[in-house]
mmCIF file of C-alpha atoms in Angstrom:
data_model
loop_
_atom_site.group_PDB
_atom_site.id
_atom_site.type_symbol
_atom_site.label_atom_id
_atom_site.label_comp_id
_atom_site.label_asym_id
_atom_site.label_seq_id
_atom_site.Cartn_x
_atom_site.Cartn_y
_atom_site.Cartn_z
ATOM 1 C CA MET A 6 156.594 135.226 126.075
ATOM 2 C CA THR A 7 152.960 135.844 125.239
ATOM 3 C CA SER A 8 150.727 132.788 125.062
ATOM 4 C CA PRO A 9 148.745 132.103 121.882
ATOM 5 C CA ALA A 10 145.077 132.987 121.868
ATOM 6 C CA PHE A 11 142.585 130.460 119.903
ATOM 7 C CA LEU A 12 139.020 129.301 119.867
ATOM 8 C CA ASP A 13 138.519 125.548 120.036
ATOM 9 C CA SER A 14 135.906 123.397 118.477
ATOM 10 C CA GLN A 15 133.863 123.503 121.748
ATOM 11 C CA ASN A 16 133.541 127.276 121.504
ATOM 12 C CA ARG A 17 136.008 127.920 124.264
ATOM 13 C CA LEU A 18 138.207 130.989 123.916
ATOM 14 C CA HIS A 19 141.689 130.394 125.407
ATOM 15 C CA ARG A 20 143.623 133.600 125.914
ATOM 16 C CA GLU A 21 145.785 135.196 128.664
ATOM 17 C CA ALA A 22 143.905 137.152 131.275
ATOM 18 C CA VAL A 23 142.851 140.565 129.829
ATOM 19 C CA GLY A 24 142.801 143.408 132.115
ATOM 20 C CA GLY A 25 143.470 147.172 132.036
ATOM 21 C CA GLU A 26 141.703 150.567 132.632
ATOM 22 C CA CYS A 27 138.016 150.305 132.068
ATOM 23 C CA PRO A 28 136.800 152.835 129.361
ATOM 24 C CA HIS A 29 133.588 153.376 131.461
ATOM 25 C CA CYS A 30 134.411 153.474 135.063
ATOM 26 C CA GLY A 31 138.208 154.148 134.900
ATOM 27 C CA SER A 32 139.042 151.235 137.231
ATOM 28 C CA THR A 33 142.060 149.164 136.490
ATOM 29 C CA VAL A 34 140.534 145.584 136.609
ATOM 30 C CA HIS A 35 140.282 142.198 134.924
ATOM 31 C CA PHE A 36 137.789 141.698 132.206
ATOM 32 C CA SER A 37 135.664 138.495 131.885
ATOM 33 C CA VAL A 38 134.463 137.070 128.568
ATOM 34 C CA MET A 39 130.752 137.429 127.837
ATOM 35 C CA ALA A 40 130.392 136.591 124.117
ATOM 36 C CA CYS A 41 132.373 135.130 121.256
ATOM 37 C CA PRO A 42 131.214 134.021 117.801
ATOM 38 C CA GLY A 43 130.763 130.288 117.585
ATOM 39 C CA PHE A 44 133.473 127.978 116.092
ATOM 40 C CA ALA A 45 131.315 126.666 113.322
ATOM 41 C CA ARG A 46 130.149 130.033 112.049
ATOM 42 C CA LEU A 47 133.579 131.426 111.962
ATOM 43 C CA GLN A 48 134.930 128.285 110.099
ATOM 44 C CA ALA A 49 132.024 128.926 107.555
ATOM 45 C CA THR A 50 132.636 132.631 107.087
ATOM 46 C CA ARG A 51 136.361 132.915 107.724
ATOM 47 C CA PRO A 52 136.624 136.502 108.676
ATOM 48 C CA GLU A 53 140.071 138.351 109.009
ATOM 49 C CA ARG A 54 139.054 139.619 112.370
ATOM 50 C CA VAL A 55 136.792 138.507 115.202
ATOM 51 C CA GLY A 56 134.976 140.560 117.893
ATOM 52 C CA VAL A 57 134.784 139.588 121.395
ATOM 53 C CA VAL A 58 132.706 141.037 124.070
ATOM 54 C CA LEU A 59 134.109 141.296 127.499
ATOM 55 C CA GLN A 60 132.689 142.627 130.907
ATOM 56 C CA CYS A 61 134.436 144.918 133.307
ATOM 57 C CA ASP A 62 134.520 143.121 136.782
ATOM 58 C CA ALA A 63 134.135 146.511 138.580
ATOM 59 C CA CYS A 64 131.182 148.138 136.824
ATOM 60 C CA GLN A 65 129.929 145.238 134.755
ATOM 61 C CA ALA A 66 129.870 147.434 131.610
ATOM 62 C CA PRO A 67 130.650 145.716 128.278
ATOM 63 C CA VAL A 68 134.193 146.111 126.783
ATOM 64 C CA PHE A 69 134.741 145.259 123.036
ATOM 65 C CA LEU A 70 137.973 143.784 121.788
ATOM 66 C CA ARG A 71 138.854 142.519 118.337
ATOM 67 C CA TYR A 72 141.355 139.675 117.374
ATOM 68 C CA ARG A 73 143.145 139.245 113.986
ATOM 69 C CA VAL A 74 142.898 135.640 112.884
ATOM 70 C CA ARG A 75 146.435 133.902 112.470
ATOM 71 C CA ALA A 76 145.521 130.508 111.051
ATOM 72 C CA TRP A 77 142.554 128.068 110.664
ATOM 73 C CA HIS A 78 142.779 124.543 111.804
ATOM 74 C CA PRO A 79 140.155 121.746 111.863
ATOM 75 C CA GLN A 80 139.829 121.710 115.551
ATOM 76 C CA ARG A 81 140.920 125.257 116.471
ATOM 77 C CA ILE A 82 141.135 128.909 115.229
ATOM 78 C CA ASP A 83 144.422 130.724 116.175
ATOM 79 C CA PHE A 84 144.215 134.564 116.866
ATOM 80 C CA HIS A 85 146.956 137.191 117.245
ATOM 81 C CA PRO A 86 147.823 137.084 121.014
ATOM 82 C CA GLN A 87 147.409 140.919 121.387
ATOM 83 C CA PRO A 88 143.822 141.943 120.904
ATOM 84 C CA GLU A 89 142.749 145.441 119.438
ATOM 85 C CA HIS A 90 140.997 147.457 121.974
ATOM 86 C CA LEU A 91 138.017 149.183 120.373
ATOM 87 C CA GLU A 92 137.358 151.529 123.256
ATOM 88 C CA ARG A 93 139.940 153.482 125.244
ATOM 89 C CA ALA A 94 139.564 154.944 128.744
ATOM 90 C CA PRO A 95 139.190 158.750 128.488
ATOM 91 C CA GLU A 96 142.514 160.796 128.860
ATOM 92 C CA HIS A 97 142.789 162.887 131.911
ATOM 93 C CA PHE A 98 144.448 166.275 132.374
ATOM 94 C CA SER A 99 144.154 169.164 134.815
ATOM 95 C CA HIS A 100 142.211 171.592 132.411
ATOM 96 C CA ALA A 101 141.395 173.930 135.226
ATOM 97 C CA CYS A 102 144.988 175.226 134.911
ATOM 98 C CA LEU A 103 144.510 176.137 131.305
ATOM 99 C CA PRO A 104 143.051 179.329 129.637
ATOM 100 C CA GLU A 105 139.601 178.804 128.565
ATOM 101 C CA ARG A 106 140.295 178.593 124.800
ATOM 102 C CA VAL A 107 143.235 176.224 125.297
ATOM 103 C CA ALA A 108 141.161 173.871 127.362
ATOM 104 C CA GLN A 109 138.438 173.771 125.106
ATOM 105 C CA VAL A 110 140.554 172.892 122.068
ATOM 106 C CA PHE A 111 142.537 170.342 124.046
ATOM 107 C CA ARG A 112 139.501 168.638 125.334
ATOM 108 C CA GLU A 113 138.366 168.079 121.819
ATOM 109 C CA THR A 114 141.823 166.980 120.925
ATOM 110 C CA LEU A 115 141.756 164.244 123.683
ATOM 111 C CA ALA A 116 138.321 163.235 122.547
ATOM 112 C CA CYS A 117 139.523 162.634 119.067
ATOM 113 C CA TYR A 118 142.373 160.407 120.357
ATOM 114 C CA SER A 119 140.179 158.530 122.729
ATOM 115 C CA ALA A 120 138.062 157.685 119.830
ATOM 116 C CA GLY A 121 140.897 156.520 117.503
ATOM 117 C CA PHE A 122 140.392 159.209 114.910
ATOM 118 C CA TYR A 123 143.886 159.873 114.332
ATOM 119 C CA GLN A 124 143.698 162.225 111.392
ATOM 120 C CA ALA A 125 141.202 164.287 113.317
ATOM 121 C CA PHE A 126 143.432 164.009 116.295
ATOM 122 C CA ALA A 127 146.491 165.426 114.432
ATOM 123 C CA LEU A 128 144.408 168.327 113.029
ATOM 124 C CA MET A 129 143.272 169.185 116.656
ATOM 125 C CA SER A 130 146.824 168.776 118.082
ATOM 126 C CA ARG A 131 148.046 171.453 115.738
ATOM 127 C CA ALA A 132 144.975 173.538 116.689
ATOM 128 C CA THR A 133 146.002 173.047 120.238
ATOM 129 C CA LEU A 134 149.541 174.309 119.701
ATOM 130 C CA GLN A 135 148.104 177.341 117.715
ATOM 131 C CA ALA A 136 145.814 177.977 120.607
ATOM 132 C CA VAL A 137 148.863 178.073 122.883
ATOM 133 C CA LEU A 138 150.694 180.395 120.581
ATOM 134 C CA ASP A 139 147.726 182.733 120.489
ATOM 135 C CA ASP A 140 147.769 182.893 124.313
ATOM 136 C CA LEU A 141 151.605 183.062 124.823
ATOM 137 C CA GLY A 142 152.381 184.882 121.637
ATOM 138 C CA GLU A 143 154.037 183.839 118.308
ATOM 139 C CA ARG A 144 157.535 184.547 119.965
ATOM 140 C CA SER A 145 157.029 181.693 122.065
ATOM 141 C CA ARG A 146 157.266 179.163 119.186
ATOM 142 C CA LEU A 147 160.899 178.506 119.334
ATOM 143 C CA ARG A 148 160.526 177.798 123.154
ATOM 144 C CA LEU A 149 157.703 175.480 122.526
ATOM 145 C CA PHE A 150 159.797 173.698 119.885
ATOM 146 C CA ASP A 151 162.679 173.330 122.384
ATOM 147 C CA GLN A 152 160.262 171.776 125.003
ATOM 148 C CA VAL A 153 159.138 169.208 122.592
ATOM 149 C CA ALA A 154 162.625 168.502 121.539
ATOM 150 C CA GLU A 155 163.504 167.906 125.317
ATOM 151 C CA VAL A 156 160.634 165.318 125.405
ATOM 152 C CA ARG A 157 162.227 163.672 122.701
ATOM 153 C CA THR A 158 165.582 163.312 124.599
ATOM 154 C CA LEU A 159 164.129 162.489 127.929
ATOM 155 C CA ALA A 160 161.703 159.736 126.496
ATOM 156 C CA GLY A 161 164.027 158.436 123.830
ATOM 157 C CA ILE A 162 161.708 159.092 120.910
ATOM 158 C CA ASP A 163 163.131 157.635 117.733
ATOM 159 C CA ASP A 164 163.902 159.797 114.728
ATOM 160 C CA ALA A 165 161.022 158.632 112.545
ATOM 161 C CA THR A 166 158.315 159.199 115.330
ATOM 162 C CA PHE A 167 159.693 162.635 116.252
ATOM 163 C CA ASP A 168 159.657 163.707 112.739
ATOM 164 C CA VAL A 169 156.065 163.051 112.267
ATOM 165 C CA ILE A 170 155.363 164.962 115.595
ATOM 166 C CA ARG A 171 157.337 167.859 114.333
ATOM 167 C CA ARG A 172 155.459 167.985 111.087
ATOM 168 C CA VAL A 173 152.039 167.707 112.816
ATOM 169 C CA LEU A 174 152.782 170.318 115.284
ATOM 170 C CA PHE A 175 155.263 172.868 113.568
ATOM 171 C CA GLU A 176 154.986 172.713 109.855
ATOM 172 C CA GLY A 177 152.822 174.970 107.959
ATOM 173 C CA GLU A 178 149.533 173.974 106.447
ATOM 174 C CA ALA A 179 149.662 171.045 104.113
ATOM 175 C CA PRO A 180 148.940 171.841 100.430
ATOM 176 C CA ARG A 181 145.515 171.185 99.366
ATOM 177 C CA GLY A 182 144.764 167.644 98.970
ATOM 178 C CA GLN A 183 147.608 166.467 100.851
ATOM 179 C CA PRO A 184 146.798 165.209 104.424
ATOM 180 C CA LEU A 185 148.840 165.486 107.600
ATOM 181 C CA PRO A 186 151.415 162.624 108.289
ATOM 182 C CA PRO A 187 149.536 159.581 108.902
ATOM 183 C CA LEU A 188 149.568 158.517 112.687
ATOM 184 C CA GLY A 189 149.811 154.838 113.896
ATOM 185 C CA ASN A 190 148.961 153.795 117.271
ATOM 186 C CA LEU A 191 152.504 154.354 118.762
ATOM 187 C CA GLN A 192 152.895 157.651 117.196
ATOM 188 C CA ALA A 193 149.427 158.953 118.238
ATOM 189 C CA ALA A 194 150.231 157.931 121.812
ATOM 190 C CA VAL A 195 153.557 159.748 121.867
ATOM 191 C CA LEU A 196 152.041 162.655 120.566
ATOM 192 C CA VAL A 197 149.257 163.016 123.119
ATOM 193 C CA GLU A 198 151.991 162.610 125.929
ATOM 194 C CA THR A 199 153.955 165.193 124.354
ATOM 195 C CA LEU A 200 151.198 167.603 124.223
ATOM 196 C CA LYS A 201 150.250 166.813 127.885
ATOM 197 C CA ASP A 202 153.945 167.569 128.784
ATOM 198 C CA LEU A 203 154.002 170.688 126.854
ATOM 199 C CA LEU A 204 150.704 172.052 128.375
ATOM 200 C CA TYR A 205 152.030 170.966 131.789
ATOM 201 C CA GLN A 206 155.265 173.062 131.365
ATOM 202 C CA CYS A 207 153.574 176.067 129.960
ATOM 203 C CA TYR A 208 150.475 176.290 132.459
ATOM 204 C CA VAL A 209 150.106 173.618 135.050
ATOM 205 C CA ARG A 210 153.659 173.688 136.502
ATOM 206 C CA ARG A 211 153.520 177.668 136.512
ATOM 207 C CA THR A 212 150.026 177.783 138.370
ATOM 208 C CA ARG A 213 150.986 175.399 141.057
ATOM 209 C CA LEU A 214 154.369 177.084 141.629
ATOM 210 C CA GLN A 215 152.540 180.464 141.977
ATOM 211 C CA GLN A 216 150.115 178.843 144.384
ATOM 212 C CA ALA A 217 152.907 177.276 146.449
ATOM 213 C CA LEU A 218 154.733 180.654 146.650
ATOM 214 C CA ARG A 219 151.608 182.517 147.665
ATOM 215 C CA LEU A 220 150.905 179.910 150.496
ATOM 216 C CA ARG A 221 154.524 180.399 151.847
ATOM 217 C CA GLN A 222 154.088 184.182 152.031
ATOM 218 C CA PHE A 223 150.367 184.030 153.325
ATOM 219 C CA PRO A 224 149.984 180.769 155.113
ATOM 220 C CA GLY A 225 146.497 179.848 156.202
ATOM 221 C CA SER A 226 144.967 182.782 154.253
ATOM 222 C CA GLU A 227 142.838 183.082 151.273
ATOM 223 C CA ALA A 228 146.060 184.322 149.234
ATOM 224 C CA GLY A 229 146.846 180.601 148.804
ATOM 225 C CA ALA A 230 143.713 180.360 146.505
ATOM 226 C CA ALA A 231 143.933 179.097 143.074
ATOM 227 C CA LEU A 232 145.236 181.701 140.595
ATOM 228 C CA PRO A 233 143.301 182.349 137.373
ATOM 229 C CA PRO A 234 145.136 181.139 134.287
ATOM 230 C CA GLY A 235 147.735 183.867 133.167
ATOM 231 C CA SER A 236 148.077 185.614 136.391
ATOM 232 C CA THR A 237 151.410 186.005 138.103
ATOM 233 C CA ALA A 238 152.452 185.772 141.851
ATOM 234 C CA ARG A 239 154.950 188.205 142.975
ATOM 235 C CA LEU A 240 157.405 187.649 145.805
ATOM 236 C CA VAL A 241 157.039 189.961 148.914
ATOM 237 C CA GLU A 242 160.049 190.548 150.789
ATOM 238 C CA GLY A 243 159.715 190.198 154.431
#
């Protein structure tokens, strides 16, 4: 059970230890409290959300959190136990295995996700899929849909979340004035992992398999060097 978070009248913030991946150095560490608004000021202004500054114990960089206020009391202010992280660690992916155009679009897609710009992330997710279709051919659309459906089965994605992902990736352009389906935190997280898996299946897995086959045919030679995206290794019978 999650312990309550609250600020007492002596300006002491009580909360569970906050840790995770630092958005600056990438280390998985504990974060220490650096600054929190004073109790008297909060009681006077009564905001709906309260910002807190933490510090990464590894790189000493500031990390920002935001708590939703649950209740006001004479001697304490209760916060929601789960803070909202205002910064995310950058998403990682093996872009070297992707065609240049696909890699360029997907980098921008991940940047939108990390910044929390979910509407832009949805648009760039669709652009990423289109870049893959431009590379592999329009006839690969059904295969890509089947791969996304397989992710749904393997990960146990619920119907509502999968419907949003399907509409973002595979439905045609929305009528003018009508935005793409809105994404919440969970839906955006599922979508980014779905895209990663899709690109892994289309490019990374193929490239690594081709490299492994070449290494087995020509051990210790330059033939095992990285293949350019889109190239194909042929088996040589001995």
